[in-house]
Amino acid sequence: MMKFDAHIPDGPLAEKWTQHKFNLKLVNPANKRKYTIIVVGTGLAGASAAATLAELGYNILAFSYHESPRRAHSIAAQGGINAAKNYPNDGDSIFRLFYDTIKGGDYRAREANVYRLAEVSNNIIDQCVAQGIPFAREYGGLLDNRSFGGAQVSRTFYAKGQTGQQLLLGAYSALVRQMHAGKVKFHPRHDMLDLVVVDGRARGIITRNLVTGEITAHVADAVILATGGYANVFYLSTNAMASNATASWRAHKRGAAFANPCYTQIHPTCIPVSSEHQSKLTLMSESLRNDGRVWVPKNPGDTRAPNDIPEEDRDYYLERIYPSFGNLVPRDVASRRAKAVCDEGRGVGATGKAVYLDFADVIQRNGRQWVEDKYGNLFDMYQQITGENPYEVPMRIYPAPHYTMGGLWVDYNLMSTIPGLFVLGEANFSDHGANRLGASALMQGLADGYFVIPYTIGGYLAQKPHDSLDTSHEEFTKARKGVEDSLKRLLSIQGDEPVEELHKRLGRILWDYVGMSRNRKGLETALKEIPALREEFWKKARIPGREDEFNPELEKASRVADFMELAELMAQDALHREESCGAHFREEYQTEENEAKRDDEHFAYSANWEFVEVGKPEILHKEELVFENVQLTTRSYK
């Protein structure tokens, strides 16, 4: 039976983390070198954790399926990182950041975790400035801030439209320092294919060298997963094409509970799909909604060029419906409204699946150079992809799968239901509830890596006597053989249907039935079609080559096989949650104004799923969410 003790400290909210750090057991500096920690994933969360833990003296084995940590998907984050420094003097505070995050997640996150995130946010900015991150500065010399959705203050620190890249370079620099010091051994182009559990504790992983095909076992005293989210289950998403769910999913099958898998965010500001041949979607930063105005024609079927449509024939629908927040409503709200106006026949572009994001007003007000200074590289990227100049005509945008709030369940220490397995960043479920506010992903990844895990993993290691183990242990032998058998099974299919096409069909099922809005009939349809497609995959997939060589098709097939299983759990979770909250919008549960209608009496919990076997419904465990510092109210941005 799984145990779900969140280990939330007692005491006032603002004192929990400080008191908890004091109460944690310590590993003295001389003993840290006796411990080895595996870190899987070297994006913002993984790189910051590996560098910090190595700096403390631990021995780190870091793994990435990229050839360099600089290739992590964290590099794609554009708009900024939140922190409660209140430089603009506009009323921000740690509590306000905490409150906005709880409310933005539609009251489906733990208070204690979210408050800690807000509390350490200011430390992140100081750390990054010390690393030389080139944040934008205002005329007086302070770091500049801009606004993001779901907040009425400016708290987002940014480096033009490449904030993720700059932050990743900072974490990478810290990581490389430790590589050169010999405290981090980096394993590039290695794919984690299983977790090894010995005597109930995570003690290692099994990896495949993506260049040679070699299967290798690796031993440690604790394992950290920082492997990102699973939005690529939709096939078309804003994620890098290599992003996958395999590490988390294999850990789930070993006993780590998977929480809230139906909480998948559809980002409102993406370049629309252009053709069936597309394999990826491109994000345009939410920061653009800070100065751009979203609109569609008032009348269905209006095919005039945007600059030919006069003001009286335009519907700035976000400003009309949500006058207090306007274009800066949270992502889930903006996405649903974009879908609604397009469904009314007022969408624009060749497909009718787009809305305008218009910068004419800000250019007229502040000048083109002002816009270039803040958003220039984003405008250049848009023009290179679409061939249209956004300084002269409005951008066309439409929602697309982006971030996943669901993930492996973790307690206050970021440990999963498997002792010794810690999960950081987007791979865990903890901080964003049912919807993530923009600029909070970078905040969580760096908070977990720099300022949380160094304390909590020490508390875990200090409780256990150091015991030696090597890869000759029977659990490592069994796990390695299981991975080898799984790869052989994939290669034995010898079908004629490309894995890419099967993945695309899975994505279409999810987008249609488990996408921006869901209903019982659609979810029940998905729960019939996904197992049928999975059965077809194992009969008809075409996977050429061998397992003991460079084989991208085998790599892809292994990941799609996991997506086929995860997709069914997503639909099961969405069907069981008979309410609308945040990014989970059940059409049966909405207000008269078409807003999400929560059911706090029956669903104020995280839904934590226990794996049984492929094709069988998973077992639900509930962690009730207790709110002592905020009042559960209908989320309103009007």
XYZ file of C-alpha atoms in Angstrom:
638
model
C 0.000 0.000 0.000
C 1.420 3.368 -0.999
C 2.051 5.897 1.759
C 1.322 9.566 1.209
C 2.824 11.660 3.964
C 3.545 15.106 2.529
C 5.769 15.897 5.549
C 4.451 19.453 5.681
C 6.055 21.174 8.676
C 3.975 22.533 11.522
C 3.876 26.212 12.409
C 2.976 29.446 10.636
C 3.246 29.426 6.846
C 6.067 31.975 6.756
C 8.158 29.948 9.225
C 7.677 26.419 7.872
C 10.702 26.280 5.560
C 13.098 27.938 8.014
C 12.058 25.624 10.826
C 12.112 22.579 8.549
C 15.680 23.292 7.429
C 16.742 23.480 11.058
C 15.032 20.191 11.918
C 16.540 18.252 9.001
C 19.420 15.980 9.873
C 22.770 16.988 8.400
C 25.565 15.196 6.597
C 28.794 16.681 7.849
C 31.139 18.090 5.176
C 33.711 15.296 5.513
C 31.034 12.624 5.003
C 29.465 14.139 1.899
C 32.243 12.749 -0.289
C 31.153 9.242 0.752
C 27.822 9.622 -1.028
C 27.016 9.387 -4.730
C 23.904 10.973 -6.205
C 22.543 10.367 -9.696
C 20.957 13.353 -11.464
C 18.962 12.517 -14.589
C 18.383 15.553 -16.786
C 20.619 18.622 -16.922
C 18.218 21.422 -17.746
C 17.637 24.211 -15.252
C 16.491 21.979 -12.385
C 19.015 19.204 -13.012
C 22.038 21.380 -13.774
C 21.430 23.654 -10.785
C 20.955 20.633 -8.491
C 24.026 18.793 -9.790
C 26.235 21.885 -9.520
C 25.035 22.801 -6.039
C 25.269 19.295 -4.627
C 28.757 18.875 -6.081
C 29.776 22.209 -4.572
C 28.677 20.814 -1.210
C 30.975 17.821 -1.683
C 28.741 15.012 -2.957
C 29.835 12.864 -5.904
C 27.459 13.438 -8.795
C 26.705 11.262 -11.814
C 24.799 13.467 -14.271
C 22.971 12.028 -17.285
C 21.532 13.683 -20.375
C 20.279 12.350 -23.681
C 21.841 15.457 -25.249
C 25.526 15.815 -26.056
C 25.635 18.958 -23.884
C 23.543 20.363 -21.010
C 23.201 23.498 -23.132
C 20.766 21.604 -25.359
C 18.178 21.149 -22.594
C 14.664 22.366 -23.420
C 15.001 24.986 -20.679
C 16.816 26.995 -23.329
C 13.517 27.561 -25.129
C 11.903 29.561 -22.301
C 11.501 33.098 -23.533
C 9.615 35.560 -21.378
C 11.140 35.625 -17.911
C 11.339 34.374 -14.352
C 9.154 35.509 -11.451
C 10.401 36.820 -8.107
C 8.866 38.977 -5.397
C 11.557 41.670 -5.136
C 9.036 44.474 -5.773
C 11.558 46.651 -7.617
C 8.750 48.569 -9.408
C 7.267 49.387 -5.975
C 3.824 48.391 -7.206
C 2.656 46.315 -4.271
C 4.329 42.945 -4.733
C 5.392 40.747 -1.811
C 6.202 37.133 -1.042
C 2.632 36.598 0.105
C 1.195 38.170 -3.048
C 3.349 35.924 -5.253
C 2.204 32.971 -3.161
C -1.441 34.038 -3.450
C -1.268 34.667 -7.220
C 0.298 31.226 -7.726
C -2.309 29.441 -5.588
C -5.138 31.316 -7.313
C -3.577 30.877 -10.761
C -3.496 27.128 -10.137
C -7.198 27.281 -9.270
C -6.615 26.213 -5.650
C -5.253 22.796 -6.486
C -1.719 23.083 -5.051
C -0.224 22.715 -1.567
C 0.041 25.964 0.345
C 3.340 25.043 2.021
C 5.168 24.186 -1.194
C 3.924 27.260 -3.022
C 4.838 29.613 -0.184
C 8.363 28.180 -0.079
C 8.644 28.744 -3.831
C 7.685 32.398 -3.405
C 9.986 32.721 -0.406
C 13.150 31.541 -2.195
C 12.340 33.333 -5.456
C 14.333 36.398 -4.455
C 17.404 34.260 -3.757
C 17.245 32.963 -7.320
C 17.598 36.442 -8.781
C 20.560 37.221 -6.537
C 22.194 33.934 -7.518
C 21.697 34.549 -11.225
C 22.954 38.136 -11.069
C 26.081 36.847 -9.309
C 26.533 34.400 -12.193
C 26.410 37.268 -14.671
C 22.965 36.644 -16.177
C 22.320 39.726 -18.382
C 18.878 40.634 -17.080
C 17.373 43.778 -18.588
C 17.832 46.909 -16.487
C 15.800 50.079 -16.253
C 17.221 53.593 -16.494
C 18.055 53.880 -12.776
C 20.175 50.707 -12.842
C 17.804 48.291 -11.105
C 16.784 45.102 -12.857
C 13.745 45.728 -15.030
C 10.450 43.892 -14.634
C 7.495 43.237 -16.872
C 4.015 41.860 -16.330
C 2.770 38.350 -17.029
C -0.641 36.732 -16.992
C -2.442 36.195 -13.714
C -0.837 39.091 -11.827
C -1.498 42.800 -11.453
C 2.106 43.602 -10.528
C 5.314 43.532 -12.570
C 7.491 40.790 -11.091
C 9.001 39.084 -14.123
C 12.756 39.465 -14.634
C 13.853 38.926 -18.227
C 16.654 38.957 -20.761
C 14.843 40.069 -23.920
C 13.081 36.947 -25.240
C 15.835 34.491 -24.318
C 15.643 34.304 -20.534
C 15.737 30.504 -20.413
C 18.877 30.400 -22.500
C 20.687 32.879 -20.273
C 19.640 31.148 -17.052
C 20.671 27.777 -18.469
C 24.080 29.137 -19.390
C 24.484 30.287 -15.784
C 23.588 26.859 -14.402
C 25.740 25.202 -17.060
C 28.735 27.320 -16.062
C 28.326 26.230 -12.450
C 27.996 22.618 -13.593
C 31.106 22.740 -15.803
C 33.085 24.125 -12.876
C 32.229 20.988 -10.936
C 33.001 18.735 -13.897
C 36.487 20.226 -14.049
C 36.812 19.800 -10.283
C 36.030 16.104 -10.699
C 32.910 16.174 -8.526
C 30.497 15.724 -11.449
C 30.924 12.917 -13.942
C 28.790 13.789 -16.950
C 27.307 11.066 -19.155
C 26.104 12.633 -22.425
C 23.847 10.853 -24.926
C 22.548 8.427 -22.303
C 18.839 7.607 -22.060
C 17.469 6.423 -18.714
C 15.328 3.341 -19.358
C 14.697 2.032 -15.843
C 14.988 2.821 -12.164
C 16.614 0.260 -9.853
C 14.961 -0.170 -6.452
C 16.780 -2.172 -3.766
C 15.107 -2.943 -0.439
C 12.435 -0.364 -1.199
C 14.881 2.474 -1.951
C 15.985 4.019 -5.239
C 19.603 2.962 -5.705
C 20.403 3.413 -9.376
C 19.351 3.528 -12.997
C 19.762 1.591 -16.235
C 20.756 3.637 -19.289
C 21.277 3.112 -22.988
C 24.119 4.868 -24.767
C 22.343 6.467 -27.710
C 25.478 6.376 -29.881
C 26.668 2.809 -29.293
C 23.535 1.150 -27.948
C 25.376 -0.109 -24.857
C 23.176 -0.861 -21.834
C 24.790 0.177 -18.541
C 23.860 0.087 -14.850
C 24.776 2.920 -12.472
C 24.692 2.821 -8.653
C 24.066 5.674 -6.227
C 22.775 6.443 -2.759
C 19.897 8.549 -4.133
C 18.435 9.390 -7.541
C 17.138 12.752 -8.752
C 14.864 12.992 -11.776
C 14.788 16.405 -13.440
C 13.554 15.277 -16.833
C 10.845 17.790 -17.694
C 7.234 17.315 -18.707
C 5.205 15.134 -21.057
C 3.462 17.582 -23.434
C 4.934 15.717 -26.418
C 2.358 13.019 -25.743
C 0.171 15.309 -27.921
C 2.710 14.920 -30.766
C 2.376 18.587 -31.714
C 3.553 20.739 -28.824
C 5.933 23.582 -28.048
C 8.401 21.113 -26.525
C 11.629 20.072 -28.206
C 10.955 16.960 -30.267
C 13.225 14.825 -28.062
C 11.344 15.758 -24.869
C 9.672 12.653 -23.462
C 8.184 11.021 -20.381
C 10.216 7.817 -20.266
C 12.257 8.434 -17.098
C 9.193 9.465 -15.087
C 7.008 6.755 -16.551
C 9.516 3.962 -15.878
C 9.842 5.255 -12.294
C 6.037 5.243 -12.055
C 5.972 1.592 -13.079
C 8.511 0.912 -10.311
C 6.222 2.396 -7.673
C 6.366 6.194 -7.872
C 2.853 7.635 -7.800
C 1.864 9.817 -10.759
C -0.183 12.836 -9.684
C -2.766 14.820 -11.651
C -1.755 13.657 -15.161
C -4.789 15.406 -16.694
C -3.426 18.838 -15.750
C -1.867 19.787 -19.095
C -1.462 23.413 -20.043
C -2.428 24.705 -23.468
C -0.392 27.874 -24.090
C -2.414 30.655 -25.777
C 0.460 32.317 -27.650
C 1.827 29.924 -30.276
C 2.276 30.138 -34.018
C -0.709 28.253 -35.491
C -0.452 24.892 -37.244
C 0.267 25.415 -40.928
C 0.067 21.906 -42.390
C -0.282 18.186 -41.680
C 3.463 17.799 -42.267
C 4.336 19.797 -39.160
C 6.105 17.956 -36.348
C 6.511 20.789 -33.833
C 4.873 24.053 -32.796
C 6.655 27.288 -31.954
C 5.992 29.264 -28.810
C 5.728 33.041 -28.858
C 6.401 34.342 -25.367
C 3.479 35.234 -23.130
C 5.382 38.448 -22.424
C 4.097 39.644 -25.791
C 0.623 39.898 -24.235
C 2.129 42.514 -21.950
C 2.049 45.054 -24.800
C 0.211 43.291 -27.628
C -3.588 43.377 -27.863
C -5.555 40.231 -28.689
C -8.533 40.574 -31.031
C -10.681 38.992 -33.747
C -13.243 40.476 -36.137
C -16.631 41.084 -34.574
C -18.431 39.352 -37.419
C -17.943 35.711 -38.486
C -16.462 35.233 -41.933
C -14.721 38.625 -42.081
C -11.774 37.840 -44.380
C -10.408 41.369 -44.744
C -6.709 41.908 -44.066
C -6.222 42.895 -40.408
C -5.076 46.434 -41.180
C -8.216 46.926 -43.293
C -10.546 46.127 -40.400
C -11.490 49.355 -38.568
C -11.623 49.616 -34.774
C -15.422 49.457 -34.680
C -15.316 46.017 -36.339
C -12.753 44.546 -33.931
C -13.481 42.597 -30.767
C -10.718 42.908 -28.170
C -12.440 40.086 -26.374
C -10.051 39.595 -23.446
C -10.218 43.300 -22.598
C -13.994 43.193 -22.962
C -14.620 40.110 -20.829
C -11.856 40.641 -18.226
C -11.453 44.405 -17.788
C -9.284 44.136 -14.645
C -6.655 41.883 -16.236
C -7.363 42.326 -19.942
C -4.780 40.588 -22.115
C -2.938 39.416 -18.997
C -5.439 36.791 -17.870
C -3.860 33.402 -17.056
C -3.008 31.014 -19.861
C -5.877 28.597 -19.367
C -8.431 31.416 -19.549
C -6.848 33.021 -22.615
C -6.605 29.668 -24.402
C -10.243 28.725 -23.852
C -11.431 32.131 -25.006
C -9.332 31.895 -28.177
C -10.883 28.516 -28.934
C -14.365 29.891 -28.246
C -14.116 32.829 -30.673
C -12.648 30.556 -33.343
C -15.454 28.043 -32.813
C -17.863 30.948 -33.411
C -16.362 31.374 -36.881
C -14.402 34.515 -35.996
C -10.959 32.972 -36.220
C -8.471 34.395 -38.702
C -5.914 33.076 -41.172
C -6.265 30.332 -43.769
C -7.464 27.727 -41.268
C -9.645 30.003 -39.124
C -7.768 28.609 -36.111
C -5.958 31.780 -35.033
C -6.489 35.156 -33.389
C -4.552 38.384 -33.799
C -1.893 39.673 -31.405
C -1.499 43.305 -32.437
C 1.337 45.709 -31.554
C 0.184 48.744 -33.520
C -0.873 50.656 -30.394
C 2.375 50.189 -28.470
C 4.464 51.001 -31.547
C 2.482 54.193 -32.043
C 2.718 55.026 -28.335
C 6.382 54.193 -27.607
C 8.002 53.816 -31.005
C 9.390 50.827 -32.880
C 12.814 51.013 -31.201
C 11.231 50.587 -27.765
C 9.490 47.422 -28.943
C 12.687 46.120 -30.581
C 14.620 46.588 -27.350
C 12.146 44.449 -25.393
C 10.984 41.870 -27.922
C 13.235 42.158 -30.966
C 14.418 38.548 -31.201
C 10.849 37.268 -30.807
C 9.668 39.466 -33.653
C 12.575 38.272 -35.798
C 11.741 34.643 -35.041
C 8.101 35.140 -35.950
C 9.020 36.772 -39.254
C 11.497 34.021 -40.155
C 8.876 31.323 -39.553
C 5.803 32.987 -41.076
C 7.260 35.448 -43.585
C 5.142 38.215 -42.059
C 6.509 41.353 -40.394
C 4.817 41.778 -36.969
C 5.903 45.420 -36.830
C 3.582 46.008 -39.792
C 0.805 43.400 -39.426
C -0.509 41.626 -36.306
C 0.878 38.247 -35.311
C -1.453 35.286 -35.650
C -1.508 32.998 -32.620
C -3.436 29.961 -31.393
C -3.240 27.704 -28.296
C -0.956 24.663 -28.272
C 0.160 22.017 -25.739
C 3.001 23.431 -23.696
C 3.578 22.644 -19.997
C 2.383 19.798 -17.794
C 1.439 20.517 -14.205
C 0.983 16.829 -13.504
C 3.988 14.656 -12.745
C 5.421 12.315 -10.160
C 4.014 12.976 -6.687
C 6.509 14.409 -4.219
C 6.348 15.416 -0.577
C 7.612 18.668 0.934
C 11.162 17.307 0.603
C 10.627 16.680 -3.137
C 10.817 12.915 -2.553
C 8.492 10.558 -4.406
C 6.672 7.561 -2.958
C 9.893 5.606 -3.563
C 12.344 6.548 -0.785
C 15.521 7.969 -2.250
C 13.891 9.049 -5.523
C 13.629 12.840 -5.683
C 11.872 14.696 -8.495
C 12.539 18.318 -9.460
C 11.109 20.936 -11.803
C 8.411 20.115 -14.328
C 8.846 16.384 -13.704
C 7.102 16.737 -10.332
C 3.550 17.863 -9.664
C 3.822 20.046 -6.637
C 3.765 23.800 -7.113
C 1.401 24.866 -9.876
C -1.885 23.139 -9.152
C -4.183 22.940 -12.163
C -2.559 25.766 -14.127
C 0.902 27.331 -14.193
C 1.293 31.081 -14.354
C 3.748 32.338 -16.937
C 7.389 32.844 -15.826
C 6.944 30.386 -12.943
C 8.537 27.336 -14.602
C 12.037 28.803 -14.490
C 11.369 29.926 -10.940
C 10.405 26.434 -9.796
C 13.233 24.652 -11.622
C 15.917 26.849 -10.072
C 14.253 26.954 -6.653
C 14.207 23.152 -6.531
C 17.781 22.795 -7.765
C 19.609 25.629 -6.021
C 17.703 26.100 -2.777
C 15.519 23.103 -1.842
C 17.116 19.773 -2.779
C 20.526 20.566 -1.213
C 18.806 20.608 2.185
C 16.253 17.859 1.786
C 18.437 15.209 0.150
C 20.945 15.685 2.951
C 18.174 15.064 5.450
C 17.395 11.767 3.699
C 21.001 10.581 3.406
C 21.732 11.411 7.035
C 18.972 9.051 8.180
C 20.441 5.991 6.478
C 23.749 4.292 7.173
C 26.044 4.339 4.155
C 25.953 0.842 2.618
C 28.006 -0.369 -0.313
C 26.364 -1.729 -3.417
C 27.500 -2.536 -6.933
C 25.921 -3.514 -10.236
C 26.322 -7.218 -9.511
C 23.334 -6.974 -7.166
C 20.417 -9.074 -8.408
C 18.080 -6.073 -8.718
C 20.483 -4.394 -11.150
C 20.850 -7.627 -13.099
C 17.065 -8.040 -13.342
C 16.487 -4.409 -14.334
C 19.163 -4.548 -17.012
C 17.722 -7.740 -18.486
C 14.260 -6.173 -18.438
C 15.514 -3.226 -20.495
C 17.266 -5.522 -22.980
C 14.135 -7.662 -23.362
C 11.986 -4.560 -23.888
C 14.235 -3.309 -26.694
C 14.286 -6.743 -28.328
C 10.486 -6.851 -28.151
C 10.263 -3.512 -29.947
C 12.614 -4.654 -32.703
C 10.718 -7.927 -33.123
C 7.499 -6.207 -34.220
C 8.620 -5.884 -37.864
C 5.518 -4.000 -38.954
C 5.110 -1.487 -41.757
C 3.643 1.566 -40.012
C 6.056 4.388 -39.104
C 6.279 5.132 -35.384
C 5.916 8.818 -36.245
C 2.482 8.194 -37.770
C 1.321 6.179 -34.759
C 2.472 8.979 -32.461
C 0.653 11.519 -34.610
C -2.565 9.511 -34.352
C -2.186 9.303 -30.577
C -1.738 13.060 -30.452
C -4.905 13.605 -32.462
C -6.926 11.449 -30.042
C -5.591 13.400 -27.093
C -6.080 16.813 -28.715
C -9.668 15.967 -29.695
C -10.774 14.356 -26.424
C -8.254 15.268 -23.691
C -7.185 18.676 -24.964
C -8.400 22.200 -24.285
C -11.828 20.995 -23.185
C -13.078 17.566 -22.222
C -16.417 15.844 -21.694
C -17.503 12.412 -20.513
C -18.370 11.072 -23.950
C -15.079 12.195 -25.442
C -13.019 10.818 -22.577
C -14.799 7.474 -22.776
C -14.065 7.454 -26.499
C -10.401 8.152 -25.793
C -10.286 5.291 -23.294
C -11.412 2.955 -26.072
C -9.267 4.344 -28.869
C -5.972 4.643 -26.963
C -5.735 0.935 -25.982
C -6.700 -0.034 -29.537
C -3.972 2.202 -30.950
C -1.475 0.825 -28.440
C -2.312 -2.715 -29.535
C -1.823 -1.656 -33.148
C 1.542 -0.125 -32.218
C 2.797 -3.439 -30.830
C 1.639 -5.280 -33.958
C 2.379 -2.884 -36.811
C 5.155 -0.458 -35.820
C 8.120 -0.340 -38.189
C 11.410 -0.104 -36.267
C 14.488 -0.771 -38.398
C 18.060 -1.400 -37.232
C 19.523 -3.106 -34.161
C 19.650 -2.342 -30.460
C 23.463 -2.350 -30.287
C 23.995 0.633 -32.586
C 22.983 4.243 -33.137
C 19.273 3.832 -33.790
C 17.056 6.940 -33.543
C 13.978 4.959 -34.620
C 14.374 2.539 -31.721
C 14.897 5.478 -29.380
C 11.707 7.110 -30.671
C 9.696 3.889 -30.496
C 10.697 3.318 -26.871
C 9.431 6.766 -25.940
C 6.200 6.490 -27.933
C 5.487 3.143 -26.255
C 5.547 4.975 -22.918
C 3.359 7.779 -24.278
C 0.789 5.145 -25.320
C 0.498 4.060 -21.691
C 0.641 7.538 -20.143
C -2.111 8.779 -22.490
C -4.564 6.264 -21.069
C -3.839 7.436 -17.522
C -4.354 11.060 -18.580
C -7.819 10.195 -19.889
C -8.622 8.128 -16.789
C -7.648 11.015 -14.531
C -9.640 13.551 -16.572
C -12.710 11.319 -16.511
C -12.634 10.787 -12.758
C -12.268 14.527 -11.972
C -15.874 15.657 -12.369
C -15.219 19.366 -12.103
C -13.462 22.091 -14.056
C -10.348 23.630 -12.565
C -7.546 25.532 -14.228
C -6.377 23.801 -17.394
C -8.735 20.865 -16.774
C -11.978 22.061 -18.367
C -14.889 19.633 -18.307
C -17.674 21.032 -20.472
C -20.324 19.640 -18.112
C -18.955 21.736 -15.242
C -18.884 25.426 -16.150
C -20.602 28.590 -15.022
C -23.187 30.503 -17.024
C -20.323 32.696 -18.221
C -18.386 29.662 -19.493
C -15.782 29.780 -16.736
C -14.364 26.774 -14.891
C -16.627 25.507 -12.109
C -14.711 23.825 -9.290
C -16.155 21.330 -6.850
C -14.157 21.971 -3.686
C -16.324 19.678 -1.595
C -15.445 16.580 -3.606
C -12.243 17.319 -5.541
C -9.947 19.512 -3.432
C -7.199 16.916 -3.591
C -4.314 15.806 -5.724
C -5.150 12.585 -7.558
C -2.207 10.222 -7.136
C -2.221 7.100 -9.269
C -0.604 3.753 -8.518
C 0.441 1.600 -11.472
C -1.087 -1.879 -11.665
C -0.273 -3.256 -15.091
C -0.543 -2.057 -18.674
C -4.154 -1.929 -19.814
C -5.690 -2.046 -16.340
C -7.109 1.009 -14.526
C -4.691 2.451 -12.012
C -5.473 2.779 -8.302
C -6.379 6.259 -7.045
C -4.916 7.667 -3.820
C -6.008 11.108 -2.661
C -3.966 13.754 -0.890
C -6.480 16.179 0.529
C -5.472 19.820 0.095
C -5.857 21.943 3.220
C -6.132 25.717 2.861
C -5.456 27.693 6.014
C -4.090 30.926 4.588
C -6.229 31.596 1.514
C -9.960 31.451 1.094
C -11.332 29.147 -1.584
C -13.251 31.470 -3.882
C -14.390 31.418 -7.477
C -11.380 32.431 -9.503
C -12.148 35.747 -11.177
C -10.029 38.007 -13.361
C -12.779 40.469 -14.226
